[in-house]
Amino acid sequence: MSDEQLRSDLTKNPRLCIFATPTAGRLVYLRTPGINEGNPEQLPVVLTVRSLPAMDYAASQGQRLVFRRVGTENEFGDSKFIVYRHSVTGRLWWSGDYRDGFPPSEDQREIQSDGRSPWEQVADWFWVRPDRPFPLAAYVVPKDLEPGTHVFVEDVIEDIPLELWNQGDSARMLSGRAVWTGEDVQLVIPRSVGIVG
């Protein structure tokens, strides 16, 4: 894809998401054509973050994070991570070094009354490759959202097909309705998947 073609596509669709490595000879669309439902009911919006600093920033602002793994697991990569979340503050801590794979808990004030650390593991060691999307993402749930609230997920992490063609092609759910349960974001999947002949 040429720079000119890319600029033309971005002009037509400013929400287009692409992935390119510094040495890439071509660009890969991360946001493939799919079904984008829009938010005509003006439901509260649940955003998606796809990097550790963005996740930590959202947590530092008091937002709740609901984590999901992305794509297929990498068996190797340029870097690796283990991720923890503080049970009281929600802040994240991560490491890319096997020798430093435990969050700081030397401070005795951090130890809970039952002797456990307040840090809970979010994701065990996973590999990151520059030619693939980051393998961990999170839904950002507004802090004042009540359980049972219907929401609009602007960027669906999971791969959910909504249309299938008889030749094997499909279109995935890009955005859509969900329900905040108080613990999880449960997508509302249409009762039937459209089949295009």
CSV table of N, CA and C in Angstrom, one decimal, residues 10 18 22 32 36-38 44 65-66 68 70 72 82 108 114 117 119 126 128 131 133 141 151 162 175 191 196:
chain,number,residue,atom,x,y,z
A,10,LEU,N,-7.5,6.9,5.1
A,10,LEU,CA,-7.6,7.6,6.3
A,10,LEU,C,-8.6,8.8,6.2
A,18,ILE,N,-4.1,0.9,11.7
A,18,ILE,CA,-3.2,0.1,11.0
A,18,ILE,C,-2.0,-0.3,11.9
A,22,PRO,N,8.9,-0.6,11.7
A,22,PRO,CA,9.9,0.3,11.0
A,22,PRO,C,10.5,-0.3,9.8
A,32,THR,N,-9.9,-4.7,10.6
A,32,THR,CA,-10.4,-5.1,9.3
A,32,THR,C,-11.9,-4.7,9.2
A,36,ASN,N,-19.6,-2.2,12.6
A,36,ASN,CA,-19.5,-1.1,13.6
A,36,ASN,C,-20.9,-0.6,13.9
A,37,GLU,N,-21.5,-1.0,15.1
A,37,GLU,CA,-22.9,-0.7,15.3
A,37,GLU,C,-23.2,0.8,15.7
A,38,GLY,N,-22.2,1.5,16.1
A,38,GLY,CA,-22.5,2.9,16.5
A,38,GLY,C,-23.2,2.9,17.9
A,44,PRO,N,-23.4,4.8,28.1
A,44,PRO,CA,-22.1,5.1,28.6
A,44,PRO,C,-21.0,4.3,27.8
A,65,LEU,N,-10.3,-1.6,35.2
A,65,LEU,CA,-9.8,-2.3,34.0
A,65,LEU,C,-10.3,-3.8,34.0
A,66,VAL,N,-10.7,-4.2,32.8
A,66,VAL,CA,-11.1,-5.6,32.6
A,66,VAL,C,-10.2,-6.1,31.5
A,68,ARG,N,-8.2,-8.6,28.8
A,68,ARG,CA,-8.4,-9.7,27.9
A,68,ARG,C,-7.1,-10.0,27.1
A,70,VAL,N,-5.1,-10.9,23.7
A,70,VAL,CA,-5.4,-10.5,22.3
A,70,VAL,C,-4.7,-11.5,21.3
A,72,THR,N,-3.4,-14.7,19.0
A,72,THR,CA,-2.8,-16.0,19.4
A,72,THR,C,-1.5,-15.7,20.2
A,82,ILE,N,5.4,-9.7,32.6
A,82,ILE,CA,4.5,-10.2,33.6
A,82,ILE,C,3.9,-9.0,34.2
A,108,GLN,N,6.7,-3.4,54.7
A,108,GLN,CA,5.7,-4.2,55.5
A,108,GLN,C,4.4,-3.6,55.6
A,114,ASP,N,-3.7,-10.6,56.5
A,114,ASP,CA,-3.6,-12.1,56.4
A,114,ASP,C,-2.2,-12.5,55.8
A,117,SER,N,0.4,-10.4,49.9
A,117,SER,CA,0.8,-9.1,49.2
A,117,SER,C,-0.5,-8.6,48.5
A,119,TRP,N,-0.6,-7.2,45.7
A,119,TRP,CA,-0.5,-7.3,44.3
A,119,TRP,C,-1.0,-8.6,43.8
A,126,PHE,N,4.3,-13.2,29.1
A,126,PHE,CA,3.9,-13.4,27.7
A,126,PHE,C,4.9,-12.6,26.8
A,128,VAL,N,6.2,-10.4,23.4
A,128,VAL,CA,5.7,-9.3,22.6
A,128,VAL,C,6.6,-9.3,21.4
A,131,ASP,N,5.9,-7.2,15.2
A,131,ASP,CA,5.1,-7.4,14.0
A,131,ASP,C,3.7,-7.9,14.3
A,133,PRO,N,0.1,-7.3,17.1
A,133,PRO,CA,-0.5,-6.4,18.2
A,133,PRO,C,0.0,-6.8,19.6
A,141,VAL,N,-13.5,0.7,32.3
A,141,VAL,CA,-14.9,0.9,32.7
A,141,VAL,C,-15.0,2.1,33.6
A,151,VAL,N,-23.8,-0.7,28.3
A,151,VAL,CA,-22.8,0.2,27.9
A,151,VAL,C,-22.5,0.0,26.4
A,162,LEU,N,-19.8,-11.7,13.0
A,162,LEU,CA,-21.2,-11.3,12.9
A,162,LEU,C,-21.8,-11.6,11.5
A,175,SER,N,-17.6,-3.0,17.3
A,175,SER,CA,-18.1,-2.2,18.5
A,175,SER,C,-19.5,-2.8,18.7
A,191,ARG,N,-28.5,-12.3,18.3
A,191,ARG,CA,-29.0,-13.7,18.3
A,191,ARG,C,-28.6,-14.5,17.1
A,196,VAL,N,-24.2,-14.5,4.4
A,196,VAL,CA,-24.3,-13.9,3.1
A,196,VAL,C,-24.0,-15.0,2.0
